[in-house]
mmCIF file of N, CA and C in Angstrom:
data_model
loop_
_atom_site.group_PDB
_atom_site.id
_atom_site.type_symbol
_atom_site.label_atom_id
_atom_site.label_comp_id
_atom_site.label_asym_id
_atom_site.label_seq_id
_atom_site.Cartn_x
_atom_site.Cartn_y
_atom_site.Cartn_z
ATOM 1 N N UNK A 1 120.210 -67.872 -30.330
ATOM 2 C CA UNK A 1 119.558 -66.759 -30.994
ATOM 3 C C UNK A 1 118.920 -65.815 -29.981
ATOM 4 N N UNK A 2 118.413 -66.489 -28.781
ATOM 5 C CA UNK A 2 117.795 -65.363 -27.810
ATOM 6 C C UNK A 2 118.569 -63.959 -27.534
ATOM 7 N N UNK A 3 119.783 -64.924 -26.977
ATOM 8 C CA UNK A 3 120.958 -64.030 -26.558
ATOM 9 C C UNK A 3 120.979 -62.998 -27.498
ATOM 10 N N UNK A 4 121.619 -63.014 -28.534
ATOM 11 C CA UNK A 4 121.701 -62.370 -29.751
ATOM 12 C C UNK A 4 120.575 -60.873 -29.966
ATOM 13 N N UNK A 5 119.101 -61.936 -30.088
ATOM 14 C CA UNK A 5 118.301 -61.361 -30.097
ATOM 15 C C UNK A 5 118.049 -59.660 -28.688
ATOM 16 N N UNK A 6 118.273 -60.416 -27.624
ATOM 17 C CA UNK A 6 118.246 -60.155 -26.139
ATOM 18 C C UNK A 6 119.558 -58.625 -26.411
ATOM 19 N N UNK A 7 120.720 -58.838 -26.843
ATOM 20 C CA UNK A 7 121.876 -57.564 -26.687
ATOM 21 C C UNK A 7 120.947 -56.413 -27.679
ATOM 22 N N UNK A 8 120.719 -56.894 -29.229
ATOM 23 C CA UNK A 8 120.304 -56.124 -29.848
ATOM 24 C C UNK A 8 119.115 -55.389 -29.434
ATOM 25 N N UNK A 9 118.239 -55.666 -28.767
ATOM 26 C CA UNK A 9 116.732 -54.999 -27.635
ATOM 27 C C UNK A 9 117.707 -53.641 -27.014
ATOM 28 N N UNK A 10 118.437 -54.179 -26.326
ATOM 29 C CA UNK A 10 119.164 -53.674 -25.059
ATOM 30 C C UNK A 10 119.893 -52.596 -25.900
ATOM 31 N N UNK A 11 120.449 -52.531 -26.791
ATOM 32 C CA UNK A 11 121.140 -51.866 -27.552
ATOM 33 C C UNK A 11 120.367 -50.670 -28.545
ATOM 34 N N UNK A 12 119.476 -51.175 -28.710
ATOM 35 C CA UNK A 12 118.723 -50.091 -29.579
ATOM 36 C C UNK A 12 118.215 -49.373 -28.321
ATOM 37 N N UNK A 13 117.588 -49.998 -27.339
ATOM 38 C CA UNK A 13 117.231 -49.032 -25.830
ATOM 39 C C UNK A 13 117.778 -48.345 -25.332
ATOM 40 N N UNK A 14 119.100 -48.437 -25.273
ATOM 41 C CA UNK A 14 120.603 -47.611 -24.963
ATOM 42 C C UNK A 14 120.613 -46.381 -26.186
ATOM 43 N N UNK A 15 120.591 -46.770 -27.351
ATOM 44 C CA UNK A 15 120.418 -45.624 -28.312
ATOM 45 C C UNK A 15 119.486 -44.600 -28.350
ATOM 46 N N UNK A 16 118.301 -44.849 -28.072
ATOM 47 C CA UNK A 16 117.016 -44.743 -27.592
ATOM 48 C C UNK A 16 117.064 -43.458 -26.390
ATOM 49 N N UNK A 17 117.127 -43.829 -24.963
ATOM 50 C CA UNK A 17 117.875 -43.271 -24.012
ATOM 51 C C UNK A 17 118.981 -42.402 -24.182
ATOM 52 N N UNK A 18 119.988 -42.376 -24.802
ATOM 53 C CA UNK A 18 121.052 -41.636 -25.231
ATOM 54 C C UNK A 18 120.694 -40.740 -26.124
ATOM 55 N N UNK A 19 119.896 -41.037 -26.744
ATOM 56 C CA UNK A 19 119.446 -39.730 -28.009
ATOM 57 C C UNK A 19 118.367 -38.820 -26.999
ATOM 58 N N UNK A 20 117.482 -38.698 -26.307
ATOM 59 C CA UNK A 20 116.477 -38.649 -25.512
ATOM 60 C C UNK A 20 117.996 -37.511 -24.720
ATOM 61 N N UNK A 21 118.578 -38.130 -23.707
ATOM 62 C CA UNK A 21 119.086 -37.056 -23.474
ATOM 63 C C UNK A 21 119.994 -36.350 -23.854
ATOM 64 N N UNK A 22 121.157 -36.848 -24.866
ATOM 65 C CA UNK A 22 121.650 -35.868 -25.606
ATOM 66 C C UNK A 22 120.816 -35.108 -26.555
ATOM 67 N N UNK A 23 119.871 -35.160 -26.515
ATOM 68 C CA UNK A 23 119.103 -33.960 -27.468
ATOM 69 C C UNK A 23 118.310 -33.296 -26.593
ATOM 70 N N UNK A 24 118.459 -32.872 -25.368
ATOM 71 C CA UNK A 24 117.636 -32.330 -24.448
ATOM 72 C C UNK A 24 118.594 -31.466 -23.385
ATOM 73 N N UNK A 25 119.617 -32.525 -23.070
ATOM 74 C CA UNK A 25 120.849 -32.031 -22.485
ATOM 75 C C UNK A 25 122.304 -31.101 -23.307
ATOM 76 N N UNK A 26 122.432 -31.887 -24.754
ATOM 77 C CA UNK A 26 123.152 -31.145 -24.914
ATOM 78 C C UNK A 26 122.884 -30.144 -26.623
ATOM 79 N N UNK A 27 122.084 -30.947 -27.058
ATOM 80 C CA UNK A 27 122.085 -30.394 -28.663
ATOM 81 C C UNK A 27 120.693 -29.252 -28.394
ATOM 82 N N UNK A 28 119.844 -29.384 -27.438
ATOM 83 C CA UNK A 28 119.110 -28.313 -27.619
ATOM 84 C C UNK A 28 119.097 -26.604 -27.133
ATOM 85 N N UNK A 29 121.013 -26.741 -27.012
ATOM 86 C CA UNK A 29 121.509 -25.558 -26.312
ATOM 87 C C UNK A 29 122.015 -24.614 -27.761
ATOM 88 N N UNK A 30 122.103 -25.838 -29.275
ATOM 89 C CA UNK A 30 122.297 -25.163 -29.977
ATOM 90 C C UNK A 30 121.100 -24.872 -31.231
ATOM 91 N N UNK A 31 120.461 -25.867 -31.171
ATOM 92 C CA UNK A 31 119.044 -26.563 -31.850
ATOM 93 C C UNK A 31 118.397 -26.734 -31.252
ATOM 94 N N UNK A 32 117.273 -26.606 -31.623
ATOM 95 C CA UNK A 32 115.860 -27.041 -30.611
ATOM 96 C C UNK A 32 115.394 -27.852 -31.912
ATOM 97 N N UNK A 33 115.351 -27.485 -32.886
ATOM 98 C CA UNK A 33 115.051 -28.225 -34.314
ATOM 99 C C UNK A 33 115.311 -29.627 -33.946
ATOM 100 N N UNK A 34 116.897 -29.451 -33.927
ATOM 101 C CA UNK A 34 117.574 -30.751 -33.862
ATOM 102 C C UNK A 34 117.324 -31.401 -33.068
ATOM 103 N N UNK A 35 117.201 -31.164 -31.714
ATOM 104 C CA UNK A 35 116.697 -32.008 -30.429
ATOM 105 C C UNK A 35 115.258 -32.510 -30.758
ATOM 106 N N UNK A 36 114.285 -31.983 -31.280
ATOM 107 C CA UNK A 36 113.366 -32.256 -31.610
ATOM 108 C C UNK A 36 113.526 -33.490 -32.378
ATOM 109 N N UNK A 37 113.924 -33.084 -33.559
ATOM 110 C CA UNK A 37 114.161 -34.428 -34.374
ATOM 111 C C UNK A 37 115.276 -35.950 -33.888
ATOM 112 N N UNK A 38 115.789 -35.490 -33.042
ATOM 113 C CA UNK A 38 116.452 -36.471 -31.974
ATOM 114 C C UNK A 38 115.410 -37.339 -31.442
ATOM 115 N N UNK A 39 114.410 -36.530 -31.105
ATOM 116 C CA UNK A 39 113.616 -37.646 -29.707
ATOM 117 C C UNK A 39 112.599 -37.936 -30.956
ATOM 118 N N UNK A 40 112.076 -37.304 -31.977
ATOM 119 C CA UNK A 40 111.196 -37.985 -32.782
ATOM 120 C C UNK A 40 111.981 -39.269 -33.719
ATOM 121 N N UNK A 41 113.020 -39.271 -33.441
ATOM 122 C CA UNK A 41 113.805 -40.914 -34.135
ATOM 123 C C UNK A 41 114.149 -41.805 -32.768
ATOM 124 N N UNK A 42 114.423 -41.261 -31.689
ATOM 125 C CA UNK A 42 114.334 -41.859 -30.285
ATOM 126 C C UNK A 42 112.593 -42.602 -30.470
ATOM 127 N N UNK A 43 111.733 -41.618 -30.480
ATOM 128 C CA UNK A 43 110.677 -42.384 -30.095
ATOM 129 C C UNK A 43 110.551 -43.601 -31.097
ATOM 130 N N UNK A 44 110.745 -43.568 -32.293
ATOM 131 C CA UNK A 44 110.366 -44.767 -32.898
ATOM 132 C C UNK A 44 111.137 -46.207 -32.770
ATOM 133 N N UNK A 45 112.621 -46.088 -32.259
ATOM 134 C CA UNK A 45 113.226 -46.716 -31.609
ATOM 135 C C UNK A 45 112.440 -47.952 -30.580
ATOM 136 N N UNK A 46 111.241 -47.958 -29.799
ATOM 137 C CA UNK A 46 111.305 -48.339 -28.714
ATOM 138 C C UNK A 46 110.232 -50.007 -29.577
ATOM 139 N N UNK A 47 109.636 -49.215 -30.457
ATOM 140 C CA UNK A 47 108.447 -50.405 -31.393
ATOM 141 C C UNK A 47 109.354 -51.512 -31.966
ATOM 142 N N UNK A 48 110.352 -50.992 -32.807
ATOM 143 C CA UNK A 48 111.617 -51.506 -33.741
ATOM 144 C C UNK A 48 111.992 -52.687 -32.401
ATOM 145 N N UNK A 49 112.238 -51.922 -31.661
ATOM 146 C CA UNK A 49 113.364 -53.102 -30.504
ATOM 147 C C UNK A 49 112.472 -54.036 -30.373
ATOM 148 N N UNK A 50 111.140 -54.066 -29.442
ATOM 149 C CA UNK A 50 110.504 -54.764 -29.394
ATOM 150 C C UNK A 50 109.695 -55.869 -30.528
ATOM 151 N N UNK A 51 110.162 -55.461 -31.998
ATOM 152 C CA UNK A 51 109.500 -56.079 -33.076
ATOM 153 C C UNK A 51 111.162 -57.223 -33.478
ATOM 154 N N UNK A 52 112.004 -56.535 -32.736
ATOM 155 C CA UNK A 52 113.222 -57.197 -33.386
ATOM 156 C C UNK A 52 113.372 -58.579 -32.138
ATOM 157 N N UNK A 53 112.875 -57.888 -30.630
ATOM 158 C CA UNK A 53 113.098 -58.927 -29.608
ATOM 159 C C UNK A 53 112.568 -60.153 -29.831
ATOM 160 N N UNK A 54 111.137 -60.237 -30.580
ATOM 161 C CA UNK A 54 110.242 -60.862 -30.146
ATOM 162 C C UNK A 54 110.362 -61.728 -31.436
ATOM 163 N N UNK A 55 110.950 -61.110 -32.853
ATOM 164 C CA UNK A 55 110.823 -62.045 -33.508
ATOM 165 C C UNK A 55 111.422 -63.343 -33.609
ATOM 166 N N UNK A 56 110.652 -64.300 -34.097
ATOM 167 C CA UNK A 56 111.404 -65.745 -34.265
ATOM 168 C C UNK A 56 111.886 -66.246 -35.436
ATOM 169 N N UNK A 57 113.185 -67.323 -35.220
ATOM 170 C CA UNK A 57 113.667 -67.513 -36.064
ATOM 171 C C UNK A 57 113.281 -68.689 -36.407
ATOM 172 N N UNK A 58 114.043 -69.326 -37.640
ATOM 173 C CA UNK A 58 113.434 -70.342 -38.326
ATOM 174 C C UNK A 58 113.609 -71.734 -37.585
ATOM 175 N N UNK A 59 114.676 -71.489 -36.986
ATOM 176 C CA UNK A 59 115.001 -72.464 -35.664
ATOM 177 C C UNK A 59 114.333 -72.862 -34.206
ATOM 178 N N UNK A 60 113.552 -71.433 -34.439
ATOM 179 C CA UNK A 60 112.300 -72.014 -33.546
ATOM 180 C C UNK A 60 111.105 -71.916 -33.725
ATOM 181 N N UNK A 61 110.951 -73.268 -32.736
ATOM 182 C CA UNK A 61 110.046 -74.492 -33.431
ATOM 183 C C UNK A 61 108.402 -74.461 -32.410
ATOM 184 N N UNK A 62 107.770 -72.927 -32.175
ATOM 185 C CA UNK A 62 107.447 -73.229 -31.046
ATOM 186 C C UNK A 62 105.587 -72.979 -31.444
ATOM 187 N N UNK A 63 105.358 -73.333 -32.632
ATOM 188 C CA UNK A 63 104.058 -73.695 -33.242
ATOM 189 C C UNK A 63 103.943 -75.190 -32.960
ATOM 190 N N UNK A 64 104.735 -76.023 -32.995
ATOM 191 C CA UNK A 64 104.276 -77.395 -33.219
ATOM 192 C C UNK A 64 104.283 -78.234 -31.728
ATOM 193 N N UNK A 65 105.181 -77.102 -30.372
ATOM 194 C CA UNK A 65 105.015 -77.999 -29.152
ATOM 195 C C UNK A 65 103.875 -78.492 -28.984
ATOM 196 N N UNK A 66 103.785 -78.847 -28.151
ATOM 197 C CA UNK A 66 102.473 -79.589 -27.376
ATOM 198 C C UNK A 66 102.347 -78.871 -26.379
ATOM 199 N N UNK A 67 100.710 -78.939 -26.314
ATOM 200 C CA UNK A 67 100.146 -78.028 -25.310
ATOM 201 C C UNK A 67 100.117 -78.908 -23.890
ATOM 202 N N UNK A 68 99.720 -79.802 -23.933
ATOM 203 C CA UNK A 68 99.918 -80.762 -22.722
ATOM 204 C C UNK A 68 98.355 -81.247 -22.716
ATOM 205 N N UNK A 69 97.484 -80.571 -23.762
ATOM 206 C CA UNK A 69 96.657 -81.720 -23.560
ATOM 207 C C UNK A 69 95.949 -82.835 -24.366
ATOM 208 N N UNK A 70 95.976 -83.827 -24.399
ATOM 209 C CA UNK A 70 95.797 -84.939 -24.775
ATOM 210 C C UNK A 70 94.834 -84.930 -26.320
ATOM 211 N N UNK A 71 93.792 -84.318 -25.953
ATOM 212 C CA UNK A 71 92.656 -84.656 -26.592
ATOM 213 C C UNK A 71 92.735 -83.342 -27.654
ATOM 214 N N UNK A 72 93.946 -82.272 -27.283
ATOM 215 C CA UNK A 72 93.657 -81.117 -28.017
ATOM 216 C C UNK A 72 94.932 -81.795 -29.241
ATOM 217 N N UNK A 73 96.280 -81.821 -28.479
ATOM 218 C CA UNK A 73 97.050 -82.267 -29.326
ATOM 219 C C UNK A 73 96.636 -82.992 -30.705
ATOM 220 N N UNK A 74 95.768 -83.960 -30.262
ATOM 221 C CA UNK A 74 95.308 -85.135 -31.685
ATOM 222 C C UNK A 74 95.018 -84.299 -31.955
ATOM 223 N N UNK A 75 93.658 -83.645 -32.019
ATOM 224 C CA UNK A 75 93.277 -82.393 -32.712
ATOM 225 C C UNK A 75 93.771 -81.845 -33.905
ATOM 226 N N UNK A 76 94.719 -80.952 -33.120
ATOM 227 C CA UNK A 76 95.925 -80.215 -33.816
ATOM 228 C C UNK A 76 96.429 -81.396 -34.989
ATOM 229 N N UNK A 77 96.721 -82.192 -34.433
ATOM 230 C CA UNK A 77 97.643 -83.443 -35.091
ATOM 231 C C UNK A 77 96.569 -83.438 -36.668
ATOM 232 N N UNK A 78 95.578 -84.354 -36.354
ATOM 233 C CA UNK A 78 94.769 -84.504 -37.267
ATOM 234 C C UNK A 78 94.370 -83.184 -38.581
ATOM 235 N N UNK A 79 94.114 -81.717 -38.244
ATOM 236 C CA UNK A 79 93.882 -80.912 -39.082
ATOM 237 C C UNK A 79 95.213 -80.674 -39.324
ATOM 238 N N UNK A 80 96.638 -80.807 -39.314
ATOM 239 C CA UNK A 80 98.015 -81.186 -39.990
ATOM 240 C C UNK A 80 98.274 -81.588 -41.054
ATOM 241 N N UNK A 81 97.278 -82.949 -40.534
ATOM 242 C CA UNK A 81 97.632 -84.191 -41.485
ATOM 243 C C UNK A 81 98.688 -85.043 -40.709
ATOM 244 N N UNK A 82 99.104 -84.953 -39.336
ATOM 245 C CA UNK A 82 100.318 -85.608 -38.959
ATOM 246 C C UNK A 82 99.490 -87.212 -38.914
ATOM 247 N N UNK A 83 98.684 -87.170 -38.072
ATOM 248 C CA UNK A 83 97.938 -88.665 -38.035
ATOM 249 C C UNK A 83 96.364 -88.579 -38.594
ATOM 250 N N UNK A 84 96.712 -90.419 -38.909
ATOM 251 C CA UNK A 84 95.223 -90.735 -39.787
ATOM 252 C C UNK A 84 93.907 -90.090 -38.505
ATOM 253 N N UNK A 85 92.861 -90.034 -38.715
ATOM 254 C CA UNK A 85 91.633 -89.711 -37.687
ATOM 255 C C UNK A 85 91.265 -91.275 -37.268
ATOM 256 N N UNK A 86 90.543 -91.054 -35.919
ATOM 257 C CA UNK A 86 90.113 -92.444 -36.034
ATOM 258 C C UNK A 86 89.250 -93.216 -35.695
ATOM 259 N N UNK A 87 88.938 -94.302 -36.527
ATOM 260 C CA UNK A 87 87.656 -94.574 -37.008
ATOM 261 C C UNK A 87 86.423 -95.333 -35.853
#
């Protein structure tokens, strides 16, 4: 899923970039309107990628690792419900 995740970032950034200068380089020789409205859908582009990179899927599992420490883990464990507390 990273991977996956990882082209689609890269890909909306490429769109992103490409609109940015084809609306500066070439559409604002006939529009300025249009170039305008180019980079104002470019800009929102850059939040989207990053909301799409970062999200996780149901496959990962990365609330329940372990932190590495001992005394926090039970912790965690206990307000779960995974293990009894103890007495």
């Amino acid at each position: 899923m990273y991977a996956r995740r990882r082209r689609v970032y890269f890909a909306m950034m490429g769109v992103c970039i490409a609109l940015f200068v084809l609306a500066w380089g070439v559409v604002r020789l006939w529009s300025v309107t249009a170039a305008v409205i180019m980079c104002v859908v470019a800009m929102v582009i850059p939040p989207v990628a990053a909301m799409v990179a970062n999200r996780r899927g149901p496959e990962d599992r990365w609330w329940d690792d372990p932190s590495g420490d001992p005394q926090s883990d039970e912790w965690w464990d206990e307000l779960d419900g995974k293990k009894r507390p103890r007495s």
